[in-house]
Short mmCIF file of C-alpha atoms in Angstrom, two decimals:
data_model
loop_
_atom_site.label_atom_id
_atom_site.label_comp_id
_atom_site.label_asym_id
_atom_site.label_seq_id
_atom_site.Cartn_x
_atom_site.Cartn_y
_atom_site.Cartn_z
CA MET A 1 0.00 0.00 0.00
CA PHE A 2 2.83 2.39 0.90
CA SER A 3 4.55 1.87 -2.46
CA HIS A 4 1.33 2.73 -4.31
CA LYS A 5 0.88 5.90 -2.26
CA LEU A 6 4.48 7.02 -2.68
CA ASP A 7 4.37 6.46 -6.43
CA PHE A 8 1.11 8.38 -6.67
CA LEU A 9 2.51 11.32 -4.66
CA MET A 10 5.62 11.52 -6.82
CA ARG A 11 3.67 11.40 -10.08
CA LEU A 12 1.14 13.89 -8.74
CA THR A 13 3.84 16.44 -7.85
CA GLY A 14 6.13 15.67 -10.80
CA THR A 15 8.96 14.60 -8.48
CA SER A 16 11.67 12.40 -9.99
CA ASN A 17 13.69 9.82 -8.03
CA SER A 18 16.86 11.89 -8.37
CA ILE A 19 15.21 15.12 -7.16
CA PHE A 20 13.53 13.33 -4.25
CA SER A 21 16.81 11.66 -3.20
CA LYS A 22 18.16 15.14 -2.47
CA LYS A 23 15.31 15.78 -0.03
CA VAL A 24 15.50 12.53 1.94
CA PRO A 25 18.50 10.36 2.91
CA LEU A 26 17.75 7.71 0.29
CA SER A 27 19.40 6.83 -3.01
CA PRO A 28 17.42 7.15 -6.28
CA SER A 29 17.59 3.37 -6.79
CA TYR A 30 16.20 2.72 -3.29
CA ILE A 31 13.37 5.17 -3.92
CA SER A 32 12.61 3.40 -7.19
CA ARG A 33 12.34 0.06 -5.37
CA LEU A 34 10.06 1.60 -2.73
CA ARG A 35 7.80 2.95 -5.49
CA ASN A 36 7.46 -0.32 -7.39
CA GLY A 37 7.05 -2.44 -4.24
CA LYS A 38 10.30 -4.39 -4.62
CA ARG A 39 11.48 -2.94 -1.30
CA PRO A 40 8.91 -2.94 1.56
CA LEU A 41 8.69 -0.09 4.03
CA PRO A 42 11.20 -0.76 6.89
CA ASN A 43 9.91 -1.47 10.40
CA GLN A 44 11.39 1.83 11.59
CA PRO A 45 11.27 4.20 8.59
CA THR A 46 13.19 7.18 10.00
CA PHE A 47 12.92 9.01 6.68
CA LEU A 48 9.10 9.26 6.76
CA PRO A 49 8.91 12.65 8.60
CA GLN A 50 11.21 14.22 5.98
CA LEU A 51 9.15 12.60 3.23
CA ALA A 52 5.90 14.00 4.65
CA GLN A 53 7.51 17.40 5.22
CA TYR A 54 8.61 17.61 1.56
CA PHE A 55 5.31 16.57 0.00
CA SER A 56 3.24 18.76 2.35
CA HIS A 57 4.79 21.76 0.57
CA GLN A 58 4.26 20.34 -2.93
CA LEU A 59 0.53 19.57 -2.79
CA ASN A 60 -2.08 22.15 -3.79
CA ASN A 61 -5.85 22.19 -3.13
CA GLU A 62 -6.73 19.86 -6.01
CA ASP A 63 -3.95 17.46 -5.01
CA TRP A 64 -5.32 17.09 -1.47
CA GLU A 65 -8.75 16.36 -2.95
CA LEU A 66 -7.23 13.58 -5.04
CA LEU A 67 -5.81 12.10 -1.81
CA GLY A 68 -9.33 12.02 -0.36
CA PHE A 69 -9.37 15.23 1.72
CA SER A 70 -12.13 17.80 1.27
CA ASN A 71 -9.93 20.62 2.57
CA ILE A 72 -6.25 21.26 3.14
CA PRO A 73 -5.56 20.07 6.70
CA LYS A 74 -4.18 22.52 9.26
CA ASP A 75 -1.32 20.20 10.24
CA LYS A 76 -0.35 19.03 6.77
CA VAL A 77 2.77 17.09 7.82
CA THR A 78 1.08 15.02 10.54
CA THR A 79 -1.96 14.38 8.34
CA LEU A 80 0.15 13.26 5.40
CA LEU A 81 2.28 11.06 7.67
CA GLY A 82 -0.88 9.34 8.95
CA TRP A 83 -2.20 8.91 5.40
CA LEU A 84 1.06 7.33 4.22
CA THR A 85 1.14 4.77 7.03
CA SER A 86 -2.56 3.88 7.03
CA ALA A 87 -3.78 0.67 5.42
CA GLN A 88 -6.46 2.44 3.36
CA SER A 89 -5.71 4.19 0.13
CA GLY A 90 -9.01 5.22 -1.49
CA LYS A 91 -9.11 5.43 -5.29
CA LEU A 92 -5.79 7.17 -5.91
CA THR A 93 -6.27 7.45 -9.63
CA PHE A 94 -5.59 10.36 -11.93
CA PRO A 95 -8.80 11.75 -13.39
CA LEU A 96 -9.31 10.99 -17.06
CA ALA A 97 -8.62 13.95 -19.33
CA GLU A 98 -12.16 13.94 -20.74
CA ASN A 99 -13.63 14.33 -17.25
CA LYS A 100 -11.48 17.29 -16.36
CA SER A 101 -12.45 20.93 -16.60
CA LYS A 102 -11.47 23.00 -19.60
CA SER A 103 -8.77 24.70 -17.54
CA GLU A 104 -6.68 21.50 -17.73
CA PHE A 105 -6.68 21.38 -21.51
CA SER A 106 -6.66 24.03 -24.23
CA CYS A 107 -5.87 24.02 -27.92
CA LEU A 108 -5.10 27.20 -29.85
CA PHE A 109 -3.82 27.44 -33.40
CA GLY A 110 -0.92 29.06 -35.22
CA ASN A 111 1.61 31.57 -33.93
CA ASP A 112 -1.02 33.75 -32.24
CA GLY A 113 -2.28 30.71 -30.37
CA LYS A 114 1.23 29.77 -29.27
CA ARG A 115 1.89 33.29 -27.97
CA THR A 116 -1.36 33.26 -25.98
CA LEU A 117 -0.55 29.91 -24.39
CA VAL A 118 3.05 30.90 -23.61
CA ILE A 119 1.82 33.94 -21.66
CA ARG A 120 -0.62 31.66 -19.83
CA PHE A 121 2.26 29.27 -19.12
CA PHE A 122 4.34 32.05 -17.56
CA LYS A 123 1.47 33.50 -15.54
CA THR A 124 0.55 30.08 -14.15
CA ILE A 125 4.11 29.54 -12.92
CA LEU A 126 4.37 33.00 -11.35
CA ASN A 127 1.02 32.59 -9.56
CA GLU A 128 2.16 29.39 -7.85
CA ASN A 129 4.09 29.52 -4.62
CA LYS A 130 6.73 26.90 -5.38
CA LYS A 131 10.06 27.12 -7.16
CA GLN A 132 10.47 24.90 -10.22
CA THR A 133 12.93 24.02 -12.95
CA LEU A 134 11.31 24.81 -16.29
CA LEU A 135 12.11 22.48 -19.19
CA LEU A 136 12.15 24.25 -22.57
CA TYR A 137 12.80 22.98 -26.08
CA SER A 138 11.77 24.11 -29.54
CA ASP A 139 13.12 23.51 -33.01
CA GLU A 140 10.03 25.00 -34.65
CA ASN A 141 9.99 28.19 -36.72
CA MET A 142 10.81 31.14 -34.42
CA ASP A 143 8.41 33.54 -36.11
CA TRP A 144 6.01 33.16 -33.18
CA LEU A 145 8.66 34.82 -30.99
CA LYS A 146 10.18 37.46 -33.26
CA GLU A 147 7.33 38.65 -35.53
CA ASP A 148 5.44 40.46 -32.74
CA GLN A 149 7.70 42.97 -30.97
CA SER A 150 5.26 43.62 -28.14
CA PHE A 151 5.13 39.90 -27.39
CA ALA A 152 8.94 39.66 -27.57
CA LEU A 153 9.11 42.30 -24.84
CA GLN A 154 6.53 40.41 -22.76
CA TRP A 155 8.53 37.19 -23.24
CA LYS A 156 11.69 38.84 -21.92
CA THR A 157 9.86 40.49 -19.02
CA TYR A 158 8.18 37.27 -17.89
CA LEU A 159 11.43 35.30 -18.11
CA ARG A 160 13.14 37.92 -15.96
CA GLN A 161 10.35 37.71 -13.38
CA ILE A 162 10.54 33.92 -13.33
CA LEU A 163 14.30 33.96 -12.72
CA GLU A 164 14.01 36.71 -10.10
CA SER A 165 11.38 34.57 -8.33
CA GLY A 166 13.98 31.83 -7.88
CA HIS A 167 12.94 29.44 -10.65
CA THR A 168 15.60 27.84 -12.84
CA ILE A 169 15.53 26.77 -16.50
CA LYS A 170 16.89 23.93 -18.56
CA ILE A 171 16.75 24.66 -22.27
CA ILE A 172 17.75 22.57 -25.27
CA HIS A 173 18.76 24.95 -28.05
CA THR A 174 18.71 24.20 -31.77
CA LEU A 175 22.06 25.35 -33.18
CA ASN A 176 21.49 24.52 -36.84
CA ARG A 177 19.11 27.44 -37.41
CA ASN A 178 19.69 30.08 -40.06
CA LEU A 179 21.79 33.13 -39.18
CA ASP A 180 18.83 35.45 -38.55
CA GLU A 181 17.28 33.03 -36.06
CA MET A 182 20.62 32.54 -34.29
CA PHE A 183 20.98 36.32 -33.90
CA THR A 184 17.52 36.42 -32.34
CA ALA A 185 18.45 33.63 -29.93
CA ILE A 186 21.73 35.29 -28.97
CA GLN A 187 20.11 38.65 -28.28
CA LYS A 188 17.29 37.19 -26.21
CA TRP A 189 19.10 34.51 -24.22
CA LEU A 190 22.61 35.81 -23.52
CA PRO A 191 21.55 38.37 -20.86
CA LEU A 192 19.51 35.65 -19.16
CA TYR A 193 22.47 33.23 -19.14
CA MET A 194 24.33 35.75 -17.01
CA THR A 195 22.01 35.09 -14.07
CA GLY A 196 23.55 31.64 -13.67
CA GLN A 197 20.04 30.13 -13.36
CA ILE A 198 19.88 28.68 -16.87
CA GLU A 199 21.42 25.42 -18.06
CA PRO A 200 21.61 25.42 -21.88
CA PHE A 201 22.09 22.23 -23.90
CA TYR A 202 22.14 21.20 -27.56
CA CYS A 203 21.55 17.90 -29.31
CA PRO A 204 24.45 16.79 -31.55
CA LYS A 205 22.40 14.02 -33.15
CA ILE A 206 21.45 14.44 -36.80
CA ARG A 207 17.73 14.92 -37.39
CA ASP A 208 15.92 14.82 -40.70
CA GLY A 209 14.59 18.40 -40.54
CA LEU A 210 11.10 17.22 -41.44
CA PHE A 211 9.37 17.16 -38.06
CA GLN A 212 9.66 19.98 -35.50
CA GLN A 213 8.40 20.10 -31.93
CA THR A 214 8.01 22.45 -28.98
CA LEU A 215 7.97 21.32 -25.34
CA PHE A 216 7.54 23.82 -22.49
CA ILE A 217 7.14 22.01 -19.17
CA ALA A 218 6.71 23.16 -15.59
CA SER A 219 6.46 19.88 -13.71
CA SER A 220 4.20 21.19 -10.91
CA SER A 221 2.03 23.44 -13.05
CA CYS A 222 1.45 23.03 -16.76
CA ALA A 223 2.93 22.21 -20.15
CA ILE A 224 2.74 23.30 -23.78
CA VAL A 225 3.19 20.91 -26.70
CA SER A 226 3.12 21.67 -30.41
CA SER A 227 4.52 20.22 -33.61
CA SER A 228 4.84 21.21 -37.25
CA ILE A 229 6.26 20.04 -40.57
CA THR A 230 9.21 21.74 -42.30
CA TYR A 231 8.90 24.91 -40.21
CA ASP A 232 5.34 25.63 -41.35
CA SER A 233 3.49 26.40 -38.10
CA GLU A 234 0.57 28.33 -39.60
CA TYR A 235 -2.77 26.89 -38.35
CA MET A 236 -0.90 24.15 -36.47
CA PRO A 237 -2.35 23.19 -33.05
CA ASN A 238 -0.71 24.19 -29.77
CA TYR A 239 -1.83 22.19 -26.72
CA PHE A 240 -1.85 23.43 -23.13
CA PHE A 241 -2.09 20.85 -20.31
CA SER A 242 -2.33 21.12 -16.54
CA ASN A 243 -3.20 17.46 -15.96
CA LYS A 244 -0.44 16.07 -13.72
CA GLU A 245 -0.22 12.65 -15.35
CA ILE A 246 0.18 14.19 -18.82
CA ILE A 247 2.81 16.59 -17.48
CA PHE A 248 4.64 13.69 -15.88
CA SER A 249 4.78 11.77 -19.17
CA LEU A 250 5.96 14.87 -21.07
CA GLN A 251 8.65 15.43 -18.48
CA LYS A 252 9.86 11.90 -19.06
CA GLU A 253 9.90 12.52 -22.81
CA TYR A 254 11.96 15.67 -22.29
CA ASN A 255 14.44 13.86 -20.04
CA ASN A 256 14.85 11.14 -22.66
CA LEU A 257 15.83 13.85 -25.15
CA LEU A 258 18.11 15.49 -22.59
CA LYS A 259 20.11 12.25 -22.30
CA LEU A 260 21.13 12.71 -25.95
CA CYS A 261 22.27 16.30 -25.41
CA LYS A 262 25.47 18.05 -24.37
CA PRO A 263 25.97 21.29 -22.44
CA ILE A 264 26.51 24.34 -24.64
CA ILE A 265 28.49 26.27 -22.05
CA THR A 266 30.53 25.58 -18.95
CA LYS A 267 29.99 27.87 -15.98
CA HIS A 268 32.94 28.93 -13.80
CA THR A 269 32.84 30.92 -10.60
CA GLN A 270 36.63 31.19 -10.38
CA ILE A 271 39.49 30.27 -12.68
CA ASP A 272 39.77 26.50 -12.34
CA LYS A 273 42.12 23.86 -13.70
CA GLY A 274 39.76 22.93 -16.51
CA LEU A 275 39.71 26.50 -17.80
CA PHE A 276 43.49 27.06 -18.02
CA PRO A 277 43.95 24.96 -21.21
CA GLN A 278 41.08 26.89 -22.80
CA ILE A 279 42.64 30.25 -21.89
CA SER A 280 45.96 29.07 -23.33
CA SER A 281 44.13 28.12 -26.52
CA PHE A 282 42.47 31.53 -26.63
CA VAL A 283 45.74 33.48 -26.48
CA SER A 284 47.53 31.19 -28.94
CA PRO A 285 48.68 32.93 -32.15
CA GLU A 286 46.22 31.10 -34.43
CA ASN A 287 42.97 32.77 -35.50
CA PRO A 288 41.85 36.40 -34.97
CA VAL A 289 39.97 37.63 -31.91
CA ILE A 290 36.88 39.79 -31.31
CA THR A 291 35.74 41.05 -27.92
CA ALA A 292 32.76 43.14 -26.84
CA GLN A 293 32.23 44.83 -23.50
CA PRO A 294 30.67 47.95 -21.97
CA GLY A 295 33.44 50.27 -20.79
CA LEU A 296 37.12 50.25 -21.66
CA PRO A 297 38.65 46.91 -22.71
CA TRP A 298 40.37 44.69 -20.16
CA THR A 299 43.21 44.19 -22.64
CA THR A 300 44.36 47.80 -22.24
CA LEU A 301 44.08 47.96 -18.45
CA PRO A 302 47.50 49.20 -17.23
CA ASP A 303 49.65 46.46 -15.70
CA ALA A 304 50.29 48.62 -12.63
CA THR A 305 46.53 48.93 -12.04
CA ALA A 306 46.03 45.17 -12.37
CA ILE A 307 48.90 44.38 -9.97
CA GLY A 308 47.54 46.96 -7.52
CA ILE A 309 44.22 45.09 -7.38
CA SER A 310 45.88 41.84 -6.34
CA SER A 311 49.07 39.97 -7.24
CA GLU A 312 47.12 37.00 -8.66
CA TYR A 313 44.82 39.22 -10.73
CA GLY A 314 47.83 41.20 -11.98
CA LYS A 315 49.72 38.01 -12.88
CA ILE A 316 46.78 36.68 -14.95
CA HIS A 317 46.28 40.01 -16.69
CA LYS A 318 49.97 40.45 -17.54
CA LYS A 319 50.25 36.94 -18.98
CA PHE A 320 47.08 37.40 -21.01
CA SER A 321 48.20 40.79 -22.35
CA SER A 322 51.68 39.58 -23.32
CA HIS A 323 50.22 36.64 -25.25
CA LEU A 324 47.82 38.97 -27.07
CA CYS A 325 50.74 41.19 -28.05
CA ALA A 326 52.33 38.13 -29.66
CA LEU A 327 49.04 37.30 -31.35
CA LEU A 328 48.85 40.80 -32.86
CA GLU A 329 52.06 40.16 -34.78
CA SER A 330 50.19 37.73 -37.05
CA GLN A 331 46.45 38.16 -36.37
CA GLU A 332 43.89 40.93 -36.05
CA MET A 333 42.09 41.76 -32.83
CA THR A 334 38.90 43.82 -32.70
CA GLU A 335 37.50 45.17 -29.42
CA ILE A 336 33.98 46.60 -29.39
CA ILE A 337 33.11 48.91 -26.50
CA THR A 338 30.73 51.55 -25.26
CA LEU A 339 32.27 54.51 -23.46
CA PRO A 340 31.54 55.05 -19.75
CA THR A 341 29.87 58.21 -18.49
CA PRO A 342 30.41 60.24 -15.31
CA GLU A 343 27.09 58.83 -14.09
CA ASP A 344 28.49 55.31 -14.47
CA LEU A 345 31.53 56.25 -12.41
CA GLU A 346 29.39 57.81 -9.71
CA LYS A 347 27.18 54.72 -9.45
CA GLY A 348 30.19 52.39 -9.39
CA LEU A 349 32.10 51.36 -12.52
CA LEU A 350 33.35 47.79 -12.17
CA ILE A 351 36.93 47.02 -13.20
CA PRO A 352 36.65 44.10 -15.67
CA PHE A 353 36.83 40.56 -14.28
CA THR A 354 37.33 41.57 -10.64
CA GLY A 355 35.28 39.14 -8.63
CA LEU A 356 36.57 36.32 -10.81
CA LEU A 357 40.19 36.20 -11.95
CA GLY A 358 42.15 35.42 -8.80
CA ILE A 359 40.16 37.88 -6.70
CA THR A 360 36.74 37.36 -5.16
CA GLU A 361 36.25 41.03 -4.25
CA ARG A 362 34.74 43.33 -6.87
CA LYS A 363 36.84 46.43 -7.50
CA TYR A 364 35.66 49.74 -8.94
CA TYR A 365 37.37 52.53 -10.82
CA THR A 366 38.47 55.74 -9.19
CA LYS A 367 38.70 58.76 -11.48
CA ASP A 368 42.50 58.52 -11.54
CA LEU A 369 42.46 54.83 -12.48
CA LEU A 370 39.95 55.50 -15.24
CA LEU A 371 42.07 58.35 -16.69
CA GLN A 372 45.12 56.05 -16.65
CA HIS A 373 43.11 53.40 -18.49
CA PHE A 374 42.13 55.95 -21.17
CA ASP A 375 45.79 56.90 -21.66
CA ASN A 376 46.91 53.28 -21.94
CA THR A 377 44.12 52.46 -24.42
CA ILE A 378 45.29 55.28 -26.71
CA ARG A 379 48.90 54.07 -26.47
CA TYR A 380 47.82 50.51 -27.27
CA ILE A 381 45.99 51.58 -30.44
CA ARG A 382 49.02 53.52 -31.66
CA LYS A 383 51.44 50.72 -30.86
CA HIS A 384 49.57 47.81 -32.50
CA LYS A 385 48.53 48.22 -36.14
CA SER A 386 46.59 44.94 -36.02
CA TYR A 387 44.49 46.18 -33.09
CA MET A 388 41.13 47.78 -33.89
CA LEU A 389 38.92 49.52 -31.35
CA VAL A 390 35.24 50.06 -32.21
CA ILE A 391 33.08 52.45 -30.18
CA LEU A 392 29.35 51.86 -30.45
CA PRO A 393 27.21 55.00 -30.59
CA GLU A 394 24.47 53.34 -28.57
CA ARG A 395 24.88 51.83 -25.12
CA ASN A 396 23.49 48.42 -26.04
CA LEU A 397 26.25 46.19 -24.65
CA GLN A 398 25.38 44.46 -21.39
CA GLU A 399 27.75 41.49 -21.30
CA THR A 400 31.43 40.87 -21.90
CA ILE A 401 32.16 38.50 -24.78
CA TYR A 402 35.59 37.23 -25.83
CA ILE A 403 35.62 35.06 -28.93
CA LYS A 404 38.38 33.45 -30.98
CA GLN A 405 37.33 32.49 -34.49
CA ASP A 406 36.64 28.75 -34.89
CA ASN A 407 38.00 28.11 -31.41
CA ILE A 408 36.44 29.27 -28.15
CA LEU A 409 34.13 31.78 -26.53
CA PHE A 410 34.12 33.35 -23.08
CA SER A 411 31.33 35.45 -21.64
CA GLN A 412 30.77 37.24 -18.34
CA ASP A 413 28.15 39.49 -16.79
CA ASN A 414 29.19 43.05 -15.95
CA LYS A 415 26.98 43.77 -12.96
CA THR A 416 27.69 41.07 -10.41
CA SER A 417 30.86 39.62 -11.98
CA SER A 418 29.90 36.27 -10.48
CA TYR A 419 30.19 33.90 -13.41
CA LEU A 420 32.45 33.23 -16.35
CA PHE A 421 31.16 31.03 -19.16
CA SER A 422 33.15 29.16 -21.79
CA ALA A 423 31.96 27.37 -24.93
CA VAL A 424 33.57 25.43 -27.77
CA GLN A 425 30.50 24.42 -29.84
CA ALA A 426 31.33 25.37 -33.45
CA ASN A 427 27.92 26.63 -34.63
CA LEU A 428 27.46 28.79 -31.55
CA ILE A 429 30.93 30.31 -31.89
CA GLN A 430 30.45 31.03 -35.58
CA SER A 431 27.10 32.68 -34.89
CA PHE A 432 28.60 34.91 -32.20
CA TRP A 433 31.54 35.72 -34.47
CA THR A 434 29.23 36.82 -37.28
CA TYR A 435 27.06 38.76 -34.84
CA LEU A 436 29.99 40.73 -33.37
CA SER A 437 31.62 41.22 -36.78
CA SER A 438 28.57 43.21 -37.86
CA PHE A 439 29.58 45.97 -35.40
CA ARG A 440 32.78 46.68 -37.32
CA GLN A 441 30.78 49.05 -39.50
CA TYR A 442 31.11 51.64 -36.73
CA ASN A 443 34.86 51.81 -37.40
CA ALA A 444 34.48 53.24 -40.91
CA MET A 445 36.15 56.54 -39.93
CA GLY A 446 39.39 54.89 -38.80
CA GLN A 447 41.41 54.58 -35.60
CA GLU A 448 42.54 58.23 -35.50
CA THR A 449 38.90 59.24 -35.16
CA ILE A 450 38.54 56.66 -32.37
CA ILE A 451 41.57 58.15 -30.59
CA GLU A 452 40.05 61.62 -30.85
CA GLU A 453 36.82 60.35 -29.27
CA LEU A 454 38.77 58.70 -26.46
CA GLU A 455 40.67 61.96 -25.87
CA ARG A 456 37.41 63.95 -25.71
CA THR A 457 35.84 61.51 -23.26
CA LYS A 458 38.98 61.45 -21.12
CA GLU A 459 38.97 65.26 -21.03
CA MET A 460 35.35 65.20 -19.88
CA PHE A 461 36.28 62.94 -16.95
CA ALA A 462 39.33 65.09 -16.16
CA LYS A 463 37.12 68.19 -15.92
CA GLU A 464 34.67 66.29 -13.72
CA SER A 465 37.63 65.39 -11.52
CA ASN A 466 38.67 69.03 -11.17
CA ASN A 467 35.18 70.27 -10.30
#
């Protein structure tokens, strides 16, 4: 009887063996045997209070009704503990889909229908009082996301709210899309990666390109499923489910796909042993380099400033800079930046990569350090003919990106400086390379014009310093 009840609870709440093993002192295999009845409940099951405590927080009003209770009990833990150990079980069956209310199943058509259901998906998650890991995948035509700009803004806003509420996301990206779709994905997902709450994957298996599918799953709430043929999603059905048994089966389908996938990026909180070979590869003399970052480039940070921050930080910076100087003898390097403002300095202008590279403390520019960095940047441009600085007229850079053509990519957020990401997947790197290369158009007037703009901005800060 206990095994039947435990299995029902786990399916009802969308709890996997591996997730549940982290909540109670039991291995996933032992939990599996308890669920299927191959392992009876011990005479003294010390884990039961923890089990009841966990599930008491996962069950909602409808769930308690399915267990046979007309109302949510006041002492949920004690009540659930008594229910688990009693000899009676009641029906304990998932309601059939045709007997459920319309709220558990909807079908809307085409891209408009998908957008409506996606908003409903997000709202449902935000209205629930439990943190979840959302499972996202789509290799369908992305027109539903990019053709309506107001919806694209809503999409971004809801995702931000979901992450700020403590939810996490697993997403399987499709990296064989056309260039326009990859640009859209980069622009929409990169800022969200910087939160550290998203695990992105890709599937290296070859698919025929005939059938496409979308799966959006929140295991405790709802799911969206749709499919189409050869990227034609017009009039195609999009299904919305909140039935727990259907969600459970879709979650299993997603996990089966996830087993075939590989991580797109590796997240680092400090320089670790696994990252050193990648950094060495990045500063090797083969292949040109493009970087993008708000503020002045880390490459031109004066060595004395870097050493003054910390000896370890200074050592890493000096080694990196010396290798890049060697690279510039045979390759080009382009650095894309936006210039800081006095308001940025007043609010706190972070020195690049502090909080990560050999130093856990975040360090901020003083006016003197910033003026020194301007001077060194101008010297660097004049010294290296293969070095190109591009200043964007609009302040639309939020993240730091370092990319070596056909080799490796690094990315870091510029607000918290808490994470450094690395990637070696070829399609992703090529897409980023093409994306950043498009900004070179802002260098049409040449490096002397760039130097003049740096001088003007430096003079502005110098005057601010004297006032």
